[in-house]
Every structure is written in C-alpha cells, then in structure tokens.
Amino acid sequence: MKKIINKPENYVKEMLEGLYVAHPDLITYTAGDLHCLVTANKKEGKVGIATGGGSGHLPLFLGYVGKGMLDACSVGDVFQSPSAEQMLACTKYINSGAGVLYIYGNYNGDIFNFDMAAEQADFEEDIRVESVVAGDDVASAAPTKPGEKNTRRGVAGIVFVYKCAGAAADAMLDLDEVKRIALKACANVRTMGVALTPCIVPRVGKPGFSIADDEMEIGMGIHGETGIRRGKLEPADQIAEEMVVKILADIPFSQGDEVAVMVNGLGATPLDEQYIIVRKVDELLKKAGLKIHRYYVGEYATSLEMAGISISLLKLDEELKKYLDAPAQTPFFVQL
Amino acid sequence: MDATLIKNFLNTTAKVMMEEKDHLIEADSIVGDGDLGLTMSDGFTAASDAIKENPIQDCGKLLYTAGKAMSTAVPSTMGTLMASGLMSAGKTLKGKTELTREDILSLFDAFLSGVIHLGKAKQGEKTFIDGFAPGCDALHATADVQLKESAKAAADASMKGYLGTKGMLAIHGRAATRGEASRALLDPGAYVGALLFKGFYLSLE
C-alpha cells in the first residue's frame, strides 16, 4: 500500500481536520464531533438539507456543504455509514423550523441509519424530516417499473440532485417543494461508470478486488461492486460510446431535449483523459439529437485511488435548469 | 422482575457475541464483508455498558438507551438493525419498572417488529428474522411454563430457525448477489437472532 497518510485509523479524522482548516468560512462541525459537518452560513427559516455517507469519495458527500447546496453531512469511516446519532446531531443543528430533507445514496447501511435518524428527529425533537434516496447507476439494476422500489446504487449523479434541491431550498421553497425538486432530479439523472484499477481502504491495506492490468470493468460500483461486464481495455471513444448508448437507452428523451453532462474522474484518472471522453460524449449526444446545456468535468465523486470515470446525464426542464444554474459556493463546488 | 433482567440479558448477550466472534466473522466472510463478529461483539458490549451502572429503573428507557449506544458504536447494517430492535422494545416498555410475563413477550415482539420496520424483510428471506422469529413464537407457545424453561425452548427454536436458513434464497444484502448459489449457505444474521435467545436463556441461569 502506497499512500500519503499517518496512521490508517486516523485517516478520516485527519482528513476532516484539514478540511476545517482550509475552509473555515464555509464549514464547521457540531456536537463536538468532527464527523458532524455543517454549514458555517446557516440561513434562518430555510429548509435544511443533509446528506451523509462513508468517506473515501471526496468531494462526495461533504464537499457540497456550503452556500446554495447542502447544510450538513454526517461523515462515516471509509466506505462505512455514519451513525444515526451523528445524522441526528446534524439534523438538529440545521433545522430552523422549516424541516429537514435527507438526500443520500441507495446503500443499506445509509438507508437504515437515515431512517433511524429521521425517526429519532421526529420522536425526540419534533423535527419534520423527509428523505430522498438517489439511485442513478444504470449498471446496477434494471430500470424501476412503476410502483417498484428503485434498487439502483447511487453514484455521481447525486451531485445534480444536491444542486437542484439546494438551490430550491436557498430560494426558500418549503419542504414539500424542495423534496419534489429533489425527486424530479432523481428521476431524470442517469450514470454509468468504468473502472480500470481497484482501490485500497486504508485500514484494510490491500486492494479490495483484483482486475488485470489490461482489463476494465464497465459499470463497476464505487466500492468495487460488480458491473455489467469485464473485458480488455478499449480506446476512450469505444468506452464513451458503450456508456452513452446504455444511458440513452435508459433515460426517456426526445429530440431537442436539453441535458447537463458530468464527466467524473474516480480518483486516479487525469483530467486530460476525462476531456478525451468529453470530446466523444459531445459528439455522441449531438448525434442523438440532444442539446447540451452545460458540462461539469473533474472529480465530483471518487473511490479513493481507483482509476476510471463515470458519465452522468441530467435531463432538464425549465425548472431544473433554473435551479441547476443558480449560484453556489462550497469547498469543492463554485458556480457564479 | 425488574431492570436487572434487562441488564443481565444484555450483559450475557454481549458475552455470547464475544465468544462467537470468530464464528460470526467466518460465516460473514462467506456471504458478507466479514465484520459481523466485530460489530455484534462491539455493539452489544456498548449497549450493555451504556446501562450497566445506569440508575434508571424504567426498563423501556434502559432498552432505548442501550439501542442508541448500539447505533452509535456500530452503524453497520446489522448494528443499526439491532439498535432499532432495542429502541423499539424500549418504546414498548416505556414507564415499566416491573416486568410481567406479558411484558417479556412484548419486549421480544417489539424487538422483532423494530428490525422488520427498518429492514423491510419478511420471514423466509434468509435474514436475522428467520433465526429470531421462531424464538418469539416459542416464547408465546410456552407462556404458561416457568420463564427459564420457556427461554430454553425459545433458544432451541431459534437455533433450529437458523439451521433452517440453509436452502433459503437470499433476497437482501450482499448474499443476494449470489442468487441461487446462496441457498447452500447458512445465514449469519439468523445466527445473531439465535444468539440473542441463547443470551436471554443464559442470563436467567
């Protein structure tokens, strides 16, 4: 294991200490617990938005706490859910009477803890909490039929959900409305990923799975969960095409629809390679008759030092476009 | 029967989980990510420690406090499910300083419904519930015999329930990704269910 760390067991704590040192104008913590990260600019009367999840995915999840996006994030150990208690502490801090919306990914540990935190917020604190679970990974399960529960994993597309819901809350919409916007963003976002190398959880010290030097896995999850297929590493254009085709087959769209596109590096893929993908994605989307409203390129949701990328599409209507375009300022996301 | 019963139950269960740690790790390494032995021994120890010296006599509050300690100590899937069970039992017994046989049945029933409420699993889906629910049923069926004897029947029934998970198809968690191949395996979560009744029985000895 080659990592720039001190003791593996201090990995998350020291990462958080660094973040608080670097961004005191935007974030702080509550309940005396570094893992309960909250905004330093609480806006009175606004619906609070909280997220949470395991560490190892920076800038996800905590990197989007700030102005115009999220108000709190409870931070777990690497790839592990934070506790309901930590979520509850964040909930109490960010509630200013308008209630709190939880937005998090579709993982059992997170679901159980957020459900429990929501129940405690109601039972112990009389805080109204609503939840939206993001599940945008096309590779992880078949599309949900009406009335069925979405079993897809949540991956990088959740950033779009944060952005739209965050802007809606910032515009002082009420809890039901903010939730509606979040659900709408969830329903219109799709992601596909590809992984080239495994990652090492610091406390484990060795790769969590193996993949040959000349191989890639299309659709692998952000913790190394099985994807759609494993095969020989292909040129960038072919990889981009396979992913875009799968996404477009999944998201109902018509000619002329507008989309926002995110090309996201998983941790060890340089920006150069991400832009090589962008070039091809642009060509494919235009050929499919879509209008591209804006691009987001860079690292938005990573998996430690995993090499690979993901592509997310958010299909827009006027409402989502308005909230996507609203300004925001967080440690990892600045939009004027 | 008073708060001592709750304290003894959790203390003994923590010891049982500690003794079974390696077995749980091994079983979970086959179907899950291998941390079940650690989370269950750490979790029940934290739950027990949180109330061991607690002067509160309210059995419900003690169980709720133990559940909160569990959820903070081990926020894993199983840790949170057990915390939900304890907190649900706590809500049911709130205000009671003396426990009747009826209350003890309610304790375990509420524990089960707390787990079901959070985990959304049903009996027969190869989970904790398949080890735990048969124990609850046995407690009800033997409600007229001496408590210790009834607890023994529950421990036996839940162990049998655990062994019955071989052959079931996994629907939840990582085991489910194995599909039909999951049938050949025993469910470690159901084993935790059986160990809870073992802990309860031993705590009465």
Coordinates of C-alpha atoms in Angstrom, one line a residue:
Chain A
M1 CA 0.0 0.0 0.0
K2 CA 1.4 3.3 -1.1
K3 CA -0.4 6.3 0.5
I4 CA 0.5 9.6 2.0
I5 CA -1.1 9.0 5.4
N6 CA -0.1 8.8 9.1
K7 CA -1.9 6.0 10.9
P8 CA -4.6 4.3 8.8
E9 CA -7.0 4.6 11.8
N10 CA -6.6 8.4 11.7
Y11 CA -7.3 8.7 8.0
V12 CA -10.8 10.2 8.3
K13 CA -10.2 12.3 11.3
E14 CA -7.1 13.9 9.9
M15 CA -8.8 14.5 6.5
L16 CA -11.6 16.3 8.3
E17 CA -9.2 18.4 10.4
G18 CA -7.5 19.5 7.1
L19 CA -10.9 20.5 5.6
Y20 CA -11.9 22.6 8.6
V21 CA -8.5 24.3 8.5
A22 CA -8.8 25.1 4.8
H23 CA -12.5 26.2 4.6
P24 CA -13.4 27.9 7.9
D25 CA -15.6 30.4 6.0
L26 CA -17.8 27.7 4.6
I27 CA -17.9 24.7 7.0
T28 CA -17.7 23.8 10.7
Y29 CA -18.9 20.9 12.9
T30 CA -21.4 20.4 15.6
A31 CA -22.0 18.3 18.7
G32 CA -18.2 18.3 19.3
D33 CA -17.9 15.6 16.6
L34 CA -15.7 16.2 13.6
H35 CA -17.9 13.8 11.7
C36 CA -20.9 16.1 12.0
L37 CA -20.1 18.6 9.3
V38 CA -22.4 21.6 8.9
T39 CA -22.5 24.9 7.1
A40 CA -20.9 27.9 8.6
N41 CA -23.6 30.1 7.0
K42 CA -26.9 28.8 8.3
K43 CA -29.8 30.7 6.7
E44 CA -32.7 31.2 9.1
G45 CA -36.1 29.9 8.0
K46 CA -34.7 27.7 5.2
V47 CA -35.4 24.0 4.7
G48 CA -32.2 22.3 5.9
I49 CA -30.7 19.7 3.5
A50 CA -28.5 17.0 5.0
T51 CA -26.6 14.1 3.4
G52 CA -24.1 11.6 4.6
G53 CA -22.2 8.5 3.8
G54 CA -18.9 6.8 4.1
S55 CA -15.6 8.6 3.5
G56 CA -13.3 7.8 0.5
H57 CA -15.4 9.6 -2.1
L58 CA -14.3 13.2 -1.9
P59 CA -15.7 15.6 -2.9
L60 CA -18.7 13.4 -2.2
F61 CA -20.5 13.8 0.1
L62 CA -19.3 16.5 2.5
G63 CA -17.7 18.7 -0.2
Y64 CA -21.1 20.0 -1.2
V65 CA -22.0 21.6 2.1
G66 CA -22.0 25.4 1.7
K67 CA -24.0 28.2 0.2
G68 CA -26.7 27.3 -2.2
M69 CA -26.3 23.5 -1.8
L70 CA -26.3 21.4 1.4
D71 CA -26.4 22.4 5.0
A72 CA -24.9 19.3 6.7
C73 CA -23.2 16.0 6.1
S74 CA -22.5 13.2 8.6
V75 CA -19.3 11.5 7.7
G76 CA -18.6 7.8 8.2
D77 CA -15.4 5.9 8.2
V78 CA -14.1 4.8 4.8
F79 CA -16.9 3.2 2.8
Q80 CA -19.0 2.9 6.0
S81 CA -22.2 4.6 7.0
P82 CA -22.1 7.3 9.7
S83 CA -24.3 6.6 12.7
A84 CA -27.9 7.7 13.2
E85 CA -26.7 9.7 16.2
Q86 CA -24.4 11.8 14.0
M87 CA -27.1 12.3 11.5
L88 CA -29.5 13.4 14.3
A89 CA -26.9 15.9 15.6
C90 CA -26.6 17.4 12.1
T91 CA -30.4 17.5 11.7
K92 CA -30.8 19.4 15.0
Y93 CA -28.2 21.9 14.0
I94 CA -29.6 22.7 10.6
N95 CA -33.3 22.7 11.4
S96 CA -34.6 26.2 11.7
G97 CA -38.3 25.3 11.8
A98 CA -38.9 24.6 8.1
G99 CA -37.9 20.9 8.5
V100 CA -35.0 18.9 7.0
L101 CA -34.6 16.9 3.8
Y102 CA -32.2 14.0 3.7
I103 CA -30.7 13.2 0.3
Y104 CA -28.4 10.1 0.2
G105 CA -27.4 7.2 -1.9
N106 CA -29.1 3.8 -2.1
Y107 CA -27.0 1.8 0.3
N108 CA -28.4 -0.4 3.1
G109 CA -26.2 1.0 5.9
D110 CA -27.1 4.6 4.9
I111 CA -30.8 3.9 4.5
F112 CA -31.1 2.2 7.9
N113 CA -29.2 4.9 9.7
F114 CA -31.0 7.8 8.0
D115 CA -34.4 6.1 8.6
M116 CA -33.5 5.7 12.2
A117 CA -32.3 9.3 12.5
A118 CA -35.5 10.5 10.9
E119 CA -37.5 8.6 13.4
Q120 CA -35.4 10.0 16.3
A121 CA -35.7 13.5 14.9
D122 CA -39.5 13.1 14.9
F123 CA -39.8 11.2 18.2
E124 CA -37.2 13.1 20.3
E125 CA -37.0 16.5 18.7
D126 CA -40.3 17.1 16.8
I127 CA -38.4 17.9 13.6
R128 CA -40.1 17.1 10.4
V129 CA -37.8 15.1 8.1
E130 CA -38.3 13.9 4.6
S131 CA -36.0 11.6 2.6
V132 CA -35.0 11.2 -1.0
V133 CA -32.8 8.3 -2.0
A134 CA -30.7 8.7 -5.1
G135 CA -30.2 5.7 -7.3
D136 CA -28.7 6.7 -10.7
D137 CA -26.4 3.9 -11.6
V138 CA -27.8 2.3 -14.7
A139 CA -25.3 -0.6 -14.4
S140 CA -26.5 -1.8 -11.0
A141 CA -30.1 -2.9 -11.7
A142 CA -32.8 -2.9 -14.3
P143 CA -34.9 0.3 -14.6
T144 CA -37.6 0.5 -12.0
K145 CA -41.2 -0.3 -13.1
P146 CA -44.0 2.0 -11.8
G147 CA -44.7 1.3 -8.2
E148 CA -41.5 -0.6 -7.7
K149 CA -38.7 0.3 -5.3
N150 CA -35.6 1.6 -7.0
T151 CA -32.8 -0.8 -6.3
R152 CA -30.1 1.0 -8.2
R153 CA -27.0 2.3 -6.5
G154 CA -26.5 6.0 -6.0
V155 CA -23.3 7.3 -7.6
A156 CA -22.0 10.6 -9.0
G157 CA -25.4 11.8 -10.3
I158 CA -26.4 12.6 -6.8
V159 CA -24.4 15.9 -7.2
F160 CA -27.1 17.1 -9.6
V161 CA -29.8 16.2 -7.1
Y162 CA -27.9 18.2 -4.4
K163 CA -27.5 21.1 -6.7
C164 CA -31.2 21.4 -7.7
A165 CA -32.6 20.7 -4.3
G166 CA -30.0 23.0 -2.7
A167 CA -30.9 25.9 -4.9
A168 CA -34.7 25.3 -4.3
A169 CA -34.1 25.4 -0.6
D170 CA -32.0 28.5 -1.0
A171 CA -34.9 30.1 -2.9
M172 CA -36.9 29.5 0.3
L173 CA -39.3 26.9 -1.1
D174 CA -41.0 24.8 1.6
L175 CA -40.0 21.2 2.5
D176 CA -42.6 19.5 0.2
E177 CA -41.5 21.6 -2.7
V178 CA -37.8 21.1 -2.1
K179 CA -38.5 17.3 -1.9
R180 CA -40.4 17.5 -5.2
I181 CA -37.5 19.1 -6.9
A182 CA -35.1 16.5 -5.5
L183 CA -37.3 13.7 -6.6
K184 CA -37.6 15.2 -10.1
A185 CA -33.8 15.5 -10.4
C186 CA -33.5 11.9 -9.2
A187 CA -36.0 10.7 -11.8
N188 CA -34.0 12.5 -14.6
V189 CA -30.5 11.6 -13.8
R190 CA -28.5 8.5 -15.0
T191 CA -24.9 7.5 -14.6
M192 CA -22.6 4.8 -16.0
G193 CA -19.1 4.2 -14.8
V194 CA -16.0 2.3 -15.8
A195 CA -13.2 1.1 -13.5
L196 CA -9.6 0.3 -14.5
T197 CA -7.9 -0.4 -11.2
P198 CA -9.0 -1.3 -7.6
C199 CA -8.7 0.9 -4.6
I200 CA -7.2 0.3 -1.1
V201 CA -9.2 1.0 2.0
P202 CA -6.5 2.5 4.3
R203 CA -7.4 0.2 7.3
V204 CA -7.5 -2.9 5.1
G205 CA -4.2 -2.1 3.5
K206 CA -4.7 -4.1 0.3
P207 CA -6.9 -3.8 -2.8
G208 CA -10.5 -4.8 -2.2
F209 CA -10.7 -6.7 -5.6
S210 CA -8.4 -7.5 -8.4
I211 CA -8.6 -6.5 -12.1
A212 CA -5.9 -7.4 -14.6
D213 CA -3.5 -4.7 -16.0
D214 CA -5.1 -4.9 -19.4
E215 CA -8.7 -5.1 -18.3
M216 CA -11.6 -2.7 -17.5
E217 CA -15.0 -3.3 -15.9
I218 CA -17.9 -1.4 -17.3
G219 CA -20.5 -0.4 -14.7
M220 CA -18.4 -1.3 -11.6
G221 CA -19.7 0.4 -8.4
I222 CA -17.8 2.9 -6.4
H223 CA -16.9 0.3 -3.8
G224 CA -15.9 -2.3 -6.3
E225 CA -19.4 -3.8 -6.7
T226 CA -19.8 -6.0 -9.8
G227 CA -20.6 -4.2 -13.0
I228 CA -22.1 -5.2 -16.4
R229 CA -19.1 -6.8 -18.0
R230 CA -15.3 -7.1 -17.7
G231 CA -13.2 -7.1 -20.7
K232 CA -10.0 -5.9 -22.4
L233 CA -9.2 -2.2 -22.0
E234 CA -10.5 -0.4 -25.1
P235 CA -9.8 3.0 -26.6
A236 CA -11.5 6.0 -25.0
D237 CA -14.0 6.5 -27.8
Q238 CA -15.3 3.0 -27.6
I239 CA -15.6 3.2 -23.8
A240 CA -17.5 6.5 -24.1
E241 CA -19.8 5.1 -26.7
E242 CA -20.7 2.0 -24.7
M243 CA -21.6 4.1 -21.7
V244 CA -23.5 6.8 -23.6
V245 CA -25.5 4.2 -25.5
K246 CA -26.5 2.5 -22.2
I247 CA -27.5 5.8 -20.6
L248 CA -29.5 7.0 -23.6
A249 CA -31.4 3.6 -23.8
D250 CA -32.4 4.1 -20.2
I251 CA -33.4 7.8 -20.0
P252 CA -36.6 8.6 -21.9
F253 CA -35.7 11.6 -24.1
S254 CA -37.0 13.3 -27.2
Q255 CA -35.1 15.1 -30.0
G256 CA -34.1 18.6 -28.8
D257 CA -34.2 17.8 -25.1
E258 CA -31.6 19.6 -23.1
V259 CA -29.2 17.8 -20.7
A260 CA -26.4 18.7 -18.3
V261 CA -23.4 16.4 -18.5
M262 CA -21.0 15.4 -15.8
V263 CA -17.8 13.6 -16.7
N264 CA -16.3 12.5 -13.4
G265 CA -12.9 11.0 -12.5
L266 CA -12.9 8.2 -10.0
G267 CA -9.7 9.4 -8.3
A268 CA -6.7 8.3 -10.4
T269 CA -7.7 9.3 -13.9
P270 CA -6.1 12.6 -15.1
L271 CA -8.2 15.4 -16.4
D272 CA -6.6 15.0 -19.8
E273 CA -8.3 11.6 -20.1
Q274 CA -11.6 13.0 -18.9
Y275 CA -11.5 15.6 -21.6
I276 CA -10.8 13.0 -24.2
I277 CA -14.0 11.4 -23.0
V278 CA -15.9 14.7 -23.1
R279 CA -14.9 15.2 -26.7
K280 CA -16.6 11.9 -27.7
V281 CA -19.6 12.3 -25.4
D282 CA -20.3 15.6 -27.0
E283 CA -20.2 14.1 -30.5
L284 CA -22.5 11.2 -29.5
L285 CA -25.1 13.3 -27.7
K286 CA -25.4 15.8 -30.5
K287 CA -25.8 12.9 -32.9
A288 CA -28.6 11.6 -30.8
G289 CA -30.3 15.0 -31.1
L290 CA -29.7 16.3 -27.6
K291 CA -28.8 19.9 -26.7
I292 CA -26.1 20.2 -24.1
H293 CA -26.9 22.9 -21.6
R294 CA -23.6 22.7 -19.6
Y295 CA -20.7 20.4 -18.8
Y296 CA -19.2 19.6 -15.4
V297 CA -15.8 17.9 -15.8
G298 CA -13.5 16.9 -13.0
E299 CA -13.6 14.9 -9.8
Y300 CA -17.1 15.0 -8.2
A301 CA -17.4 11.5 -6.7
T302 CA -14.3 9.4 -6.4
S303 CA -13.4 6.0 -5.0
L304 CA -10.0 6.6 -3.3
E305 CA -7.3 6.0 -5.9
M306 CA -9.5 4.0 -8.3
A307 CA -8.8 4.7 -11.9
G308 CA -11.8 5.2 -14.1
I309 CA -14.5 7.6 -15.0
S310 CA -18.3 8.0 -14.9
I311 CA -20.6 9.8 -17.1
S312 CA -23.9 11.3 -15.8
L313 CA -26.7 12.9 -17.7
L314 CA -29.4 15.1 -16.1
K315 CA -32.4 15.7 -18.4
L316 CA -33.6 19.2 -17.9
D317 CA -36.8 21.1 -17.9
E318 CA -37.1 24.8 -17.3
E319 CA -37.5 24.4 -13.6
L320 CA -34.5 22.1 -13.1
K321 CA -32.4 24.3 -15.4
K322 CA -33.2 27.3 -13.2
Y323 CA -32.0 25.5 -10.1
L324 CA -29.0 23.9 -11.7
D325 CA -27.8 27.3 -12.9
A326 CA -28.3 29.1 -9.6
P327 CA -25.1 30.2 -7.9
A328 CA -23.4 28.0 -5.2
Q329 CA -20.3 28.1 -3.2
T330 CA -18.9 25.1 -1.3
P331 CA -15.4 23.8 -0.7
F332 CA -15.5 21.8 -3.9
F333 CA -18.2 23.4 -6.0
V334 CA -18.2 27.0 -7.0
Q335 CA -20.7 28.4 -9.6
L336 CA -21.2 32.1 -10.1
Chain B
M1 CA -38.6 -9.0 37.5
D2 CA -37.2 -5.5 37.1
A3 CA -34.4 -3.6 35.4
T4 CA -31.9 -6.2 36.5
L5 CA -33.4 -8.6 34.0
I6 CA -32.7 -6.2 31.1
K7 CA -29.1 -5.5 32.3
N8 CA -28.4 -9.2 32.8
F9 CA -29.9 -10.0 29.4
L10 CA -27.7 -7.5 27.5
N11 CA -24.6 -8.3 29.6
T12 CA -24.9 -12.0 28.9
T13 CA -25.7 -11.4 25.2
A14 CA -22.6 -9.3 24.9
K15 CA -20.5 -12.2 26.4
V16 CA -22.2 -14.7 24.0
M17 CA -21.4 -12.4 21.0
M18 CA -17.8 -12.1 22.2
E19 CA -17.5 -15.9 22.4
E20 CA -19.0 -16.3 19.0
K21 CA -17.0 -13.5 17.4
D22 CA -14.7 -15.7 15.3
H23 CA -17.6 -17.9 14.2
L24 CA -19.6 -14.9 13.1
I25 CA -16.6 -13.4 11.2
E26 CA -16.0 -16.6 9.4
A27 CA -19.7 -17.1 8.5
D28 CA -20.0 -13.4 7.3
S29 CA -16.8 -13.6 5.3
I30 CA -18.5 -16.1 3.1
V31 CA -21.6 -14.1 2.4
G32 CA -20.9 -10.5 3.5
D33 CA -17.9 -8.4 4.3
G34 CA -16.7 -10.2 7.3
D35 CA -17.2 -7.6 10.0
L36 CA -20.3 -9.1 11.7
G37 CA -18.4 -10.7 14.6
L38 CA -16.7 -7.4 15.4
T39 CA -19.9 -5.3 15.0
M40 CA -22.0 -7.7 17.1
S41 CA -19.5 -8.1 20.0
D42 CA -18.6 -4.4 20.0
G43 CA -22.3 -3.4 19.6
F44 CA -23.7 -5.5 22.4
T45 CA -20.8 -4.6 24.7
A46 CA -21.5 -0.9 24.0
A47 CA -25.3 -1.5 24.6
S48 CA -24.6 -3.3 27.9
D49 CA -22.0 -0.8 29.1
A50 CA -24.4 2.1 28.5
I51 CA -26.9 0.7 31.0
K52 CA -24.8 -1.4 33.4
E53 CA -24.3 1.3 36.0
N54 CA -27.4 3.3 35.0
P55 CA -29.6 4.1 38.0
I56 CA -32.7 4.5 35.8
Q57 CA -35.3 1.8 36.8
D58 CA -37.5 2.4 33.7
C59 CA -37.0 -0.8 31.7
G60 CA -38.1 0.9 28.5
K61 CA -35.7 3.8 28.9
L62 CA -32.9 1.4 29.6
L63 CA -33.5 -0.6 26.4
Y64 CA -33.8 2.6 24.4
T65 CA -30.6 3.9 25.8
A66 CA -28.9 0.6 25.0
G67 CA -30.2 0.9 21.5
K68 CA -28.8 4.4 21.0
A69 CA -25.4 3.2 22.3
M70 CA -25.5 0.3 19.8
S71 CA -26.4 2.6 16.9
T72 CA -23.5 5.0 17.7
A73 CA -21.0 2.2 18.3
V74 CA -21.7 0.1 15.2
P75 CA -23.6 1.9 12.5
S76 CA -23.2 -1.1 10.1
T77 CA -26.3 -2.6 8.6
M78 CA -26.7 -5.3 11.3
G79 CA -25.7 -2.9 14.1
T80 CA -28.4 -0.5 13.1
L81 CA -31.0 -3.2 12.8
M82 CA -30.2 -4.4 16.3
A83 CA -30.3 -0.8 17.6
S84 CA -33.7 -0.5 16.0
G85 CA -34.9 -3.7 17.8
L86 CA -33.7 -2.4 21.1
M87 CA -35.2 1.0 20.7
S88 CA -38.5 -0.4 19.6
A89 CA -38.5 -2.7 22.6
G90 CA -37.7 0.3 24.7
K91 CA -40.6 2.3 23.4
T92 CA -43.0 -0.6 24.1
L93 CA -41.8 -1.0 27.7
K94 CA -41.6 2.7 28.5
G95 CA -42.7 3.5 32.0
K96 CA -42.4 0.0 33.3
T97 CA -40.2 -0.7 36.3
E98 CA -41.7 -4.1 36.9
L99 CA -42.0 -6.6 34.1
T100 CA -44.7 -9.2 33.8
R101 CA -44.5 -12.3 31.6
E102 CA -46.7 -10.4 29.2
D103 CA -44.1 -7.6 29.1
I104 CA -41.3 -10.0 28.3
L105 CA -43.3 -11.3 25.3
S106 CA -43.9 -7.7 24.2
L107 CA -40.1 -7.0 24.6
F108 CA -39.2 -9.7 22.1
D109 CA -42.1 -9.0 19.8
A110 CA -41.3 -5.3 19.7
F111 CA -37.6 -6.1 19.1
L112 CA -38.7 -8.2 16.1
S113 CA -41.0 -5.5 14.7
G114 CA -38.3 -2.9 15.1
V115 CA -36.0 -4.9 13.0
I116 CA -38.7 -5.6 10.4
H117 CA -39.7 -2.0 10.3
L118 CA -36.2 -0.8 9.4
G119 CA -35.0 -3.8 7.4
K120 CA -38.2 -4.4 5.4
A121 CA -37.5 -8.2 5.3
K122 CA -40.0 -11.0 5.8
Q123 CA -39.7 -14.4 7.3
G124 CA -38.3 -16.9 4.8
E125 CA -36.0 -14.3 3.1
K126 CA -32.8 -15.7 4.8
T127 CA -32.2 -12.9 7.4
F128 CA -32.0 -12.3 11.1
I129 CA -35.7 -12.7 11.2
D130 CA -35.5 -16.4 10.4
G131 CA -33.4 -17.0 13.5
F132 CA -35.3 -14.6 15.8
A133 CA -39.0 -15.0 14.9
P134 CA -39.1 -18.8 15.8
G135 CA -37.8 -17.9 19.2
C136 CA -40.6 -15.3 19.7
D137 CA -43.1 -17.9 18.6
A138 CA -41.7 -20.4 21.1
L139 CA -41.9 -17.8 23.9
H140 CA -45.6 -17.4 23.2
A141 CA -46.2 -21.1 22.9
T142 CA -44.6 -21.7 26.3
A143 CA -46.0 -18.7 28.1
D144 CA -47.5 -20.9 30.8
V145 CA -44.3 -22.7 31.8
Q146 CA -41.6 -21.4 34.0
L147 CA -39.7 -18.5 32.4
K148 CA -36.3 -20.2 32.3
E149 CA -37.8 -23.2 30.6
S150 CA -39.7 -21.0 28.2
A151 CA -36.4 -19.2 27.3
K152 CA -34.7 -22.6 26.7
A153 CA -37.5 -23.5 24.3
A154 CA -37.0 -20.2 22.5
A155 CA -33.3 -20.6 22.3
D156 CA -33.7 -24.1 20.8
A157 CA -36.4 -22.9 18.4
S158 CA -34.3 -20.0 17.2
M159 CA -31.3 -22.2 16.7
K160 CA -33.5 -24.5 14.6
G161 CA -34.7 -21.5 12.7
Y162 CA -31.1 -20.5 12.0
L163 CA -30.2 -24.0 10.7
G164 CA -33.3 -23.8 8.5
T165 CA -31.9 -20.9 6.6
K166 CA -29.8 -23.4 4.6
G167 CA -32.0 -23.9 1.5
M168 CA -33.5 -20.4 1.6
L169 CA -32.9 -18.0 -1.3
A170 CA -31.2 -14.7 -0.1
I171 CA -33.1 -11.6 -1.2
H172 CA -31.3 -8.9 0.9
G173 CA -27.8 -7.6 1.2
R174 CA -24.6 -8.9 -0.4
A175 CA -25.7 -12.5 -0.1
A176 CA -28.5 -11.8 -2.6
T177 CA -25.9 -11.2 -5.4
R178 CA -25.1 -14.9 -5.4
G179 CA -28.7 -15.8 -6.5
E180 CA -29.5 -19.5 -6.4
A181 CA -26.0 -20.3 -5.0
S182 CA -27.0 -18.6 -1.8
R183 CA -29.2 -21.5 -0.9
A184 CA -26.3 -23.7 0.1
L185 CA -25.3 -21.3 2.9
L186 CA -26.5 -20.6 6.4
D187 CA -27.3 -17.0 7.2
P188 CA -25.1 -15.3 9.7
G189 CA -27.7 -12.8 10.6
A190 CA -30.1 -15.6 11.6
Y191 CA -27.3 -16.9 13.8
V192 CA -27.3 -13.5 15.6
G193 CA -31.0 -14.0 16.2
A194 CA -30.4 -17.4 17.7
L195 CA -27.6 -16.0 19.9
L196 CA -29.9 -13.3 21.3
F197 CA -32.2 -16.0 22.7
K198 CA -29.2 -18.0 23.8
G199 CA -28.1 -14.9 25.7
F200 CA -31.6 -14.4 27.2
Y201 CA -31.7 -18.0 28.4
L202 CA -28.2 -18.0 29.9
S203 CA -29.0 -14.7 31.6
L204 CA -31.7 -16.4 33.6
E205 CA -29.4 -19.2 34.8

